[in-house]
Amino acid sequence: MVYDLLIKNGKLIGGQTIDIAILDGKIAETGVFVEGESKEQIDLKGESFISPGWIDDHVHCFEKMTLYYDFPDEIGVKKGVTTVIDAGTTGAENIHEFHDLAVQAKTNVYALVNISKWGIVEQDELADLTKIQKELVKKTLTDLSDFVIGIKARMSKTVIGENGIKPLELAKEIQKENNNVPLMVHIGSAPPELDDILEHMSAGDILTHCFNGKANGILDSEKGKIKDFATAAYNKGIVFDIGHGTDSFNFTVAETALKEGIKAKTISTDIYIRNRENGPVYDLATTMEKLRVAGYEWSEIINKVTAAPAESFHLKRKGHLVTGYDADLTIFTIEEGSKLLTDSNGFTREAAELIKPVKTIIGGVVYDNQL
Ligand code: ZN
Ligand code: ZN
């Protein structure tokens, strides 16, 4: 057998080296030493790291929107990210158009369908409950089952109008009526109150913007402690997702949570063109550096952009370096350096370890990030 690509001596985050053979867009073989002929070979000489392809599970990348939009390859392949999950930019009425564009990207694109039928065309997509049409959501989940992998509800003041917790109740009903699909819930300023939102969520549901610095977040800033009900929700199995965004990541909240044993399961950016170009997000690597500074180990950071999001969203052949899985890989370096990192509230930390994608491999195709 002749492989399409053989990667030699990639360094795993634990320090061991690995060879990976790729054939027909899949991982054909992995091991300390893989032999065989291949059309192409890359020798990393034990210098660069290799991991499953990075997955960013909260982005906005439908270029035809005006509020939150971007281009999949600008936030994906160019940034070491092999898979992005668009978190509810579109709803049942416009997600087909998004799908038609998304499949043309080099980056793997999936979507969560907004329970509001036009998605985030306007900021208050859940202020009018007639926009939540269960049958339309169901049809989308069925018609685009390879693309739509969950549902999204944004539960904060500017989004819900006078509707209180009602949109979340409807989201939970939709979830139950559709094989318990993954549900991502955005949080922000009240109403609704965070304890009420968490009350309505179940184990496995994804809470994005988990470390936002708002009064309605998980931190009791007077006591300098995580609110009891937030700890209880975490212990109940609600999945904490970073969803950094323009307004939703605060170092102190992340650091306080870590001290109390509360960690985000997944690291994501909530990236779109403005917070990519002007910050504070820039890209997934920068968000990973922020969690490193907050006290996470690199090994868990890599897990939180590979295996963890693949598990949350049931991406069956992604997130692991295993024979038969998609040949999505990220090759990167971690080097000493110094960089000032800024959170969503303007607070800064000095990073001493910088992570940089070198090559991004998607379905066995190699893209160079240093050109
Ligand atoms: Zn959000
Ligand atoms: Zn978002």
CSV table of C-alpha atoms and ligand atoms in Angstrom, one decimal:
chain,number,residue,atom,x,y,z
A,1,MET,CA,0.0,0.0,0.0
A,2,VAL,CA,1.2,3.5,-0.8
A,3,TYR,CA,0.0,6.2,1.6
A,4,ASP,CA,-0.9,9.6,0.4
A,5,LEU,CA,1.1,11.3,3.2
A,6,LEU,CA,3.4,10.1,6.0
A,7,ILE,CA,4.1,12.4,8.9
A,8,LYS,CA,7.2,11.4,10.8
A,9,ASN,CA,8.3,12.2,14.3
A,10,GLY,CA,5.5,14.6,15.4
A,11,LYS,CA,5.7,15.5,19.0
A,12,LEU,CA,2.7,14.8,21.1
A,13,ILE,CA,1.9,17.2,23.9
A,14,GLY,CA,3.0,14.6,26.4
A,15,GLY,CA,6.5,14.5,24.8
A,16,GLN,CA,6.4,11.2,23.0
A,17,THR,CA,6.8,11.2,19.2
A,18,ILE,CA,4.4,9.6,16.7
A,19,ASP,CA,4.2,8.8,13.0
A,20,ILE,CA,0.9,9.2,11.2
A,21,ALA,CA,0.1,7.7,7.8
A,22,ILE,CA,-2.8,9.2,5.8
A,23,LEU,CA,-4.8,7.6,3.0
A,24,ASP,CA,-7.9,8.9,1.3
A,25,GLY,CA,-8.4,11.7,3.7
A,26,LYS,CA,-8.4,9.3,6.8
A,27,ILE,CA,-5.8,8.3,9.3
A,28,ALA,CA,-4.6,5.0,8.0
A,29,GLU,CA,-2.0,4.1,10.7
A,30,THR,CA,-0.4,5.7,13.8
A,31,GLY,CA,2.5,4.5,15.9
A,32,VAL,CA,5.9,5.2,17.2
A,33,PHE,CA,7.3,4.0,13.9
A,34,VAL,CA,5.1,3.6,10.8
A,35,GLU,CA,6.8,2.2,7.8
A,36,GLY,CA,5.6,2.3,4.2
A,37,GLU,CA,5.8,4.1,0.9
A,38,SER,CA,4.0,7.4,0.7
A,39,LYS,CA,3.5,10.0,-2.1
A,40,GLU,CA,4.4,12.8,0.3
A,41,GLN,CA,6.4,12.8,3.6
A,42,ILE,CA,6.7,15.4,6.3
A,43,ASP,CA,9.4,14.9,8.9
A,44,LEU,CA,8.8,17.0,12.0
A,45,LYS,CA,12.0,15.7,13.6
A,46,GLY,CA,10.5,15.7,17.1
A,47,GLU,CA,10.5,19.5,17.0
A,48,SER,CA,7.0,20.5,16.2
A,49,PHE,CA,3.9,19.3,18.0
A,50,ILE,CA,1.1,17.5,16.4
A,51,SER,CA,-2.5,17.0,17.7
A,52,PRO,CA,-5.9,16.2,16.3
A,53,GLY,CA,-7.2,19.1,14.3
A,54,TRP,CA,-8.3,22.0,16.4
A,55,ILE,CA,-12.1,22.4,16.7
A,56,ASP,CA,-13.6,25.8,17.6
A,57,ASP,CA,-17.1,25.1,18.8
A,58,HIS,CA,-18.4,28.7,18.9
A,59,VAL,CA,-17.8,30.9,15.9
A,60,HIS,CA,-19.9,33.1,13.5
A,61,CYS,CA,-19.0,32.5,9.8
A,62,PHE,CA,-21.8,33.1,7.5
A,63,GLU,CA,-20.5,36.0,5.4
A,64,LYS,CA,-23.9,37.3,4.2
A,65,MET,CA,-24.9,38.4,7.7
A,66,THR,CA,-24.3,41.9,8.9
A,67,LEU,CA,-24.2,41.8,12.7
A,68,TYR,CA,-21.9,38.8,13.3
A,69,TYR,CA,-20.2,37.3,10.3
A,70,ASP,CA,-16.9,36.1,9.0
A,71,PHE,CA,-15.4,33.7,6.4
A,72,PRO,CA,-14.8,30.1,7.5
A,73,ASP,CA,-11.2,29.9,6.2
A,74,GLU,CA,-10.2,33.1,7.8
A,75,ILE,CA,-10.9,31.7,11.3
A,76,GLY,CA,-10.3,28.1,10.3
A,77,VAL,CA,-7.5,26.7,8.2
A,78,LYS,CA,-5.5,30.0,8.3
A,79,LYS,CA,-5.5,29.8,12.1
A,80,GLY,CA,-4.7,26.1,12.7
A,81,VAL,CA,-8.4,25.3,13.1
A,82,THR,CA,-9.7,22.3,11.0
A,83,THR,CA,-13.3,22.5,12.2
A,84,VAL,CA,-15.6,25.3,13.2
A,85,ILE,CA,-19.1,25.2,14.6
A,86,ASP,CA,-21.2,28.2,13.8
A,87,ALA,CA,-23.2,28.9,16.9
A,88,GLY,CA,-26.6,30.0,15.8
A,89,THR,CA,-25.9,32.8,13.3
A,90,THR,CA,-28.6,31.4,11.1
A,91,GLY,CA,-32.1,29.9,11.7
A,92,ALA,CA,-34.3,27.6,9.7
A,93,GLU,CA,-35.1,30.2,7.0
A,94,ASN,CA,-31.5,31.1,6.0
A,95,ILE,CA,-29.4,28.1,7.1
A,96,HIS,CA,-29.6,26.5,3.7
A,97,GLU,CA,-28.0,29.5,2.1
A,98,PHE,CA,-25.2,29.3,4.7
A,99,HIS,CA,-24.8,25.6,4.1
A,100,ASP,CA,-24.3,26.1,0.3
A,101,LEU,CA,-21.4,28.5,1.0
A,102,ALA,CA,-20.0,26.6,4.0
A,103,VAL,CA,-19.4,23.4,1.9
A,104,GLN,CA,-17.1,25.4,-0.4
A,105,ALA,CA,-14.7,26.2,2.4
A,106,LYS,CA,-11.5,24.3,3.0
A,107,THR,CA,-12.3,24.3,6.7
A,108,ASN,CA,-14.9,21.8,8.0
A,109,VAL,CA,-18.0,23.8,8.9
A,110,TYR,CA,-20.9,22.7,11.1
A,111,ALA,CA,-23.7,24.7,12.5
A,112,LEU,CA,-26.1,25.0,15.4
A,113,VAL,CA,-29.4,26.2,14.2
A,114,ASN,CA,-30.8,29.2,16.0
A,115,ILE,CA,-34.2,28.4,17.4
A,116,SER,CA,-35.3,31.8,16.0
A,117,LYS,CA,-36.0,31.2,12.3
A,118,TRP,CA,-33.8,34.0,10.8
A,119,GLY,CA,-31.0,33.6,13.3
A,120,ILE,CA,-29.2,36.8,14.4
A,121,VAL,CA,-30.5,39.0,11.6
A,122,GLU,CA,-31.4,41.4,14.4
A,123,GLN,CA,-30.0,41.5,18.0
A,124,ASP,CA,-33.3,40.6,19.5
A,125,GLU,CA,-34.1,37.4,17.7
A,126,LEU,CA,-36.0,35.9,20.6
A,127,ALA,CA,-38.1,38.9,21.4
A,128,ASP,CA,-40.9,37.7,19.1
A,129,LEU,CA,-41.9,34.1,20.0
A,130,THR,CA,-43.6,33.6,16.6
A,131,LYS,CA,-40.1,33.3,15.2
A,132,ILE,CA,-39.6,30.1,17.1
A,133,GLN,CA,-41.3,27.5,14.9
A,134,LYS,CA,-40.6,23.9,16.1
A,135,GLU,CA,-41.5,22.3,12.9
A,136,LEU,CA,-39.0,24.4,10.9
A,137,VAL,CA,-36.3,23.6,13.4
A,138,LYS,CA,-37.1,19.9,13.1
A,139,LYS,CA,-37.1,20.0,9.3
A,140,THR,CA,-33.7,21.7,9.3
A,141,LEU,CA,-32.2,19.1,11.7
A,142,THR,CA,-33.5,16.4,9.4
A,143,ASP,CA,-32.8,17.9,6.0
A,144,LEU,CA,-29.3,19.1,6.8
A,145,SER,CA,-28.3,16.4,9.3
A,146,ASP,CA,-24.7,16.3,8.1
A,147,PHE,CA,-24.3,20.0,8.7
A,148,VAL,CA,-26.6,21.0,11.6
A,149,ILE,CA,-25.5,19.3,14.8
A,150,GLY,CA,-27.4,21.1,17.5
A,151,ILE,CA,-29.5,24.1,18.5
A,152,LYS,CA,-28.7,27.5,19.9
A,153,ALA,CA,-30.6,29.8,22.2
A,154,ARG,CA,-29.3,33.2,23.2
A,155,MET,CA,-30.7,34.0,26.7
A,156,SER,CA,-29.8,37.6,27.6
A,157,LYS,CA,-31.6,40.9,28.0
A,158,THR,CA,-31.1,42.4,24.5
A,159,VAL,CA,-32.1,39.1,22.8
A,160,ILE,CA,-35.3,38.0,24.6
A,161,GLY,CA,-37.3,41.3,25.0
A,162,GLU,CA,-40.1,40.6,27.4
A,163,ASN,CA,-40.1,36.9,27.1
A,164,GLY,CA,-38.1,35.9,30.2
A,165,ILE,CA,-37.2,32.2,30.4
A,166,LYS,CA,-39.8,31.1,27.8
A,167,PRO,CA,-37.4,30.8,24.8
A,168,LEU,CA,-35.2,28.4,26.8
A,169,GLU,CA,-38.3,26.3,27.7
A,170,LEU,CA,-39.1,26.1,24.0
A,171,ALA,CA,-35.5,25.2,23.2
A,172,LYS,CA,-35.6,22.4,25.7
A,173,GLU,CA,-38.9,21.1,24.2
A,174,ILE,CA,-37.3,21.2,20.7
A,175,GLN,CA,-34.3,19.3,22.1
A,176,LYS,CA,-36.5,16.6,23.6
A,177,GLU,CA,-38.5,16.3,20.4
A,178,ASN,CA,-35.3,15.8,18.3
A,179,ASN,CA,-33.3,13.0,19.9
A,180,ASN,CA,-31.9,15.2,22.6
A,181,VAL,CA,-29.6,17.1,20.1
A,182,PRO,CA,-26.9,19.3,21.7
A,183,LEU,CA,-28.1,22.6,23.0
A,184,MET,CA,-25.9,25.6,23.4
A,185,VAL,CA,-27.1,28.4,25.6
A,186,HIS,CA,-25.6,31.9,25.5
A,187,ILE,CA,-25.7,33.9,28.7
A,188,GLY,CA,-25.2,37.6,29.4
A,189,SER,CA,-26.9,40.4,31.2
A,190,ALA,CA,-30.2,39.7,33.1
A,191,PRO,CA,-33.0,39.1,32.6
A,192,PRO,CA,-33.2,36.1,32.6
A,193,GLU,CA,-31.3,35.6,35.9
A,194,LEU,CA,-28.4,33.1,35.5
A,195,ASP,CA,-29.8,30.8,38.3
A,196,ASP,CA,-33.1,30.5,36.4
A,197,ILE,CA,-31.3,29.7,33.2
A,198,LEU,CA,-29.1,27.0,34.8
A,199,GLU,CA,-32.3,25.6,36.5
A,200,HIS,CA,-33.7,24.9,33.1
A,201,MET,CA,-30.5,23.2,31.7
A,202,SER,CA,-29.6,19.6,31.9
A,203,ALA,CA,-26.3,17.6,32.1
A,204,GLY,CA,-24.6,17.8,28.7
A,205,ASP,CA,-26.2,21.1,27.7
A,206,ILE,CA,-23.5,23.7,26.8
A,207,LEU,CA,-23.3,27.0,28.6
A,208,THR,CA,-21.3,29.4,26.5
A,209,HIS,CA,-19.6,32.6,27.6
A,210,CYS,CA,-19.1,30.7,30.9
A,211,PHE,CA,-16.4,33.1,32.2
A,212,ASN,CA,-17.9,36.4,31.2
A,213,GLY,CA,-17.3,39.3,33.6
A,214,LYS,CA,-20.9,40.5,33.9
A,215,ALA,CA,-22.9,40.9,37.1
A,216,ASN,CA,-25.2,38.1,35.9
A,217,GLY,CA,-22.2,35.7,35.4
A,218,ILE,CA,-20.9,32.9,37.6
A,219,LEU,CA,-18.7,35.1,39.8
A,220,ASP,CA,-19.9,36.8,43.0
A,221,SER,CA,-17.4,39.6,42.7
A,222,GLU,CA,-18.0,41.0,46.2
A,223,LYS,CA,-17.2,37.7,47.8
A,224,GLY,CA,-14.6,36.8,45.2
A,225,LYS,CA,-16.2,33.4,44.9
A,226,ILE,CA,-18.1,31.4,42.3
A,227,LYS,CA,-21.8,31.6,43.1
A,228,ASP,CA,-23.1,28.4,44.8
A,229,PHE,CA,-25.8,27.8,42.2
A,230,ALA,CA,-23.2,28.0,39.4
A,231,THR,CA,-21.0,25.4,41.2
A,232,ALA,CA,-24.0,23.2,41.6
A,233,ALA,CA,-24.8,23.5,37.9
A,234,TYR,CA,-21.2,22.6,37.0
A,235,ASN,CA,-21.4,19.6,39.3
A,236,LYS,CA,-24.7,18.5,37.8
A,237,GLY,CA,-22.8,18.2,34.4
A,238,ILE,CA,-23.6,21.4,32.6
A,239,VAL,CA,-20.8,21.9,30.1
A,240,PHE,CA,-18.9,25.1,30.5
A,241,ASP,CA,-17.7,26.6,27.2
A,242,ILE,CA,-15.5,29.6,26.9
A,243,GLY,CA,-17.1,31.5,23.9
A,244,HIS,CA,-14.6,34.4,24.5
A,245,GLY,CA,-16.2,36.9,22.2
A,246,THR,CA,-16.0,40.7,22.3
A,247,ASP,CA,-17.7,40.9,25.8
A,248,SER,CA,-17.6,37.5,27.4
A,249,PHE,CA,-14.2,36.4,28.7
A,250,ASN,CA,-12.7,37.7,32.0
A,251,PHE,CA,-9.4,36.6,33.4
A,252,THR,CA,-10.5,36.9,37.1
A,253,VAL,CA,-13.6,34.8,36.6
A,254,ALA,CA,-11.6,32.1,34.8
A,255,GLU,CA,-8.9,32.2,37.5
A,256,THR,CA,-11.3,32.2,40.4
A,257,ALA,CA,-13.2,29.3,38.9
A,258,LEU,CA,-10.0,27.3,38.4
A,259,LYS,CA,-9.1,27.8,42.1
A,260,GLU,CA,-12.4,26.3,43.0
A,261,GLY,CA,-11.9,23.4,40.6
A,262,ILE,CA,-14.2,24.6,37.9
A,263,LYS,CA,-12.9,24.3,34.4
A,264,ALA,CA,-14.3,25.0,31.0
A,265,LYS,CA,-14.7,21.7,29.1
A,266,THR,CA,-14.2,23.4,25.8
A,267,ILE,CA,-12.2,26.4,24.6
A,268,SER,CA,-13.9,28.4,21.9
A,269,THR,CA,-13.6,31.9,20.5
A,270,ASP,CA,-17.0,33.3,19.5
A,271,ILE,CA,-15.0,34.9,16.8
A,272,TYR,CA,-16.3,37.1,14.0
A,273,ILE,CA,-14.7,39.6,11.7
A,274,ARG,CA,-14.6,42.6,14.1
A,275,ASN,CA,-13.2,40.8,17.2
A,276,ARG,CA,-10.8,38.9,14.9
A,277,GLU,CA,-9.4,42.0,13.3
A,278,ASN,CA,-9.5,44.4,16.2
A,279,GLY,CA,-9.3,42.0,19.1
A,280,PRO,CA,-9.7,41.0,21.8
A,281,VAL,CA,-10.2,37.5,20.2
A,282,TYR,CA,-7.9,37.5,17.2
A,283,ASP,CA,-7.9,33.7,16.9
A,284,LEU,CA,-8.2,30.4,18.7
A,285,ALA,CA,-4.5,30.2,19.5
A,286,THR,CA,-4.7,33.5,21.4
A,287,THR,CA,-7.7,32.2,23.4
A,288,MET,CA,-5.7,29.1,24.2
A,289,GLU,CA,-2.8,31.2,25.4
A,290,LYS,CA,-5.2,33.0,27.7
A,291,LEU,CA,-6.3,29.8,29.4
A,292,ARG,CA,-2.7,28.8,29.8
A,293,VAL,CA,-2.0,32.1,31.6
A,294,ALA,CA,-5.1,31.5,33.7
A,295,GLY,CA,-3.5,28.2,34.9
A,296,TYR,CA,-4.6,25.4,32.5
A,297,GLU,CA,-2.0,22.9,31.4
A,298,TRP,CA,-1.2,22.6,27.7
A,299,SER,CA,-2.3,19.0,27.6
A,300,GLU,CA,-5.8,19.9,28.9
A,301,ILE,CA,-5.9,23.0,26.6
A,302,ILE,CA,-5.3,20.7,23.6
A,303,ASN,CA,-8.0,18.3,24.8
A,304,LYS,CA,-10.4,21.2,25.1
A,305,VAL,CA,-10.0,22.1,21.4
A,306,THR,CA,-10.0,18.5,20.1
A,307,ALA,CA,-11.5,15.5,22.0
A,308,ALA,CA,-13.8,17.6,24.2
A,309,PRO,CA,-15.7,19.5,21.6
A,310,ALA,CA,-15.9,16.4,19.4
A,311,GLU,CA,-17.6,14.7,22.3
A,312,SER,CA,-20.0,17.5,23.2
A,313,PHE,CA,-21.2,17.7,19.6
A,314,HIS,CA,-21.0,14.0,18.7
A,315,LEU,CA,-18.4,14.5,15.9
A,316,LYS,CA,-17.8,10.9,15.4
A,317,ARG,CA,-14.6,10.8,13.4
A,318,LYS,CA,-12.8,13.8,14.8
A,319,GLY,CA,-10.9,14.8,17.9
A,320,HIS,CA,-8.5,11.8,18.2
A,321,LEU,CA,-5.5,10.4,16.4
A,322,VAL,CA,-7.0,7.1,15.7
A,323,THR,CA,-7.0,4.8,12.6
A,324,GLY,CA,-10.1,5.5,10.5
A,325,TYR,CA,-10.7,9.0,11.8
A,326,ASP,CA,-10.6,12.0,9.5
A,327,ALA,CA,-7.1,13.1,8.7
A,328,ASP,CA,-7.6,16.5,10.4
A,329,LEU,CA,-4.4,17.5,12.2
A,330,THR,CA,-2.8,20.6,13.6
A,331,ILE,CA,1.0,21.0,13.6
A,332,PHE,CA,2.2,23.7,16.0
A,333,THR,CA,4.9,25.1,18.1
A,334,ILE,CA,4.9,26.2,21.7
A,335,GLU,CA,7.8,28.6,22.4
A,336,GLU,CA,8.9,30.9,25.1
A,337,GLY,CA,8.2,34.5,24.4
A,338,SER,CA,6.2,37.4,25.7
A,339,LYS,CA,2.9,38.8,24.7
A,340,LEU,CA,0.3,41.0,26.4
A,341,LEU,CA,-3.1,39.3,26.4
A,342,THR,CA,-6.3,41.3,26.9
A,343,ASP,CA,-9.6,40.0,28.1
A,344,SER,CA,-13.1,41.3,27.1
A,345,ASN,CA,-13.0,43.8,30.0
A,346,GLY,CA,-9.6,45.3,29.1
A,347,PHE,CA,-7.7,43.5,31.8
A,348,THR,CA,-4.3,42.1,30.8
A,349,ARG,CA,-2.0,39.3,31.6
A,350,GLU,CA,1.5,38.6,30.3
A,351,ALA,CA,1.9,35.4,28.4
A,352,ALA,CA,5.3,33.7,28.6
A,353,GLU,CA,4.4,30.7,26.4
A,354,LEU,CA,3.1,31.2,22.9
A,355,ILE,CA,1.4,28.7,20.7
A,356,LYS,CA,1.5,29.0,17.0
A,357,PRO,CA,0.0,26.8,14.2
A,358,VAL,CA,2.6,25.8,11.6
A,359,LYS,CA,0.6,23.5,9.3
A,360,THR,CA,-3.1,22.7,9.2
A,361,ILE,CA,-4.1,19.4,7.6
A,362,ILE,CA,-7.7,19.0,6.7
A,363,GLY,CA,-8.9,15.7,5.2
A,364,GLY,CA,-5.3,14.9,4.4
A,365,VAL,CA,-4.6,18.1,2.5
A,366,VAL,CA,-1.7,20.1,3.9
A,367,TYR,CA,-1.9,23.9,4.3
A,368,ASP,CA,1.0,25.9,5.4
A,369,ASN,CA,0.4,28.6,8.1
A,370,GLN,CA,3.7,30.3,7.7
A,371,LEU,CA,3.5,31.4,4.1
B,1,ZN,ZN,-23.3,34.8,22.5
B,2,ZN,ZN,-21.6,33.9,19.5
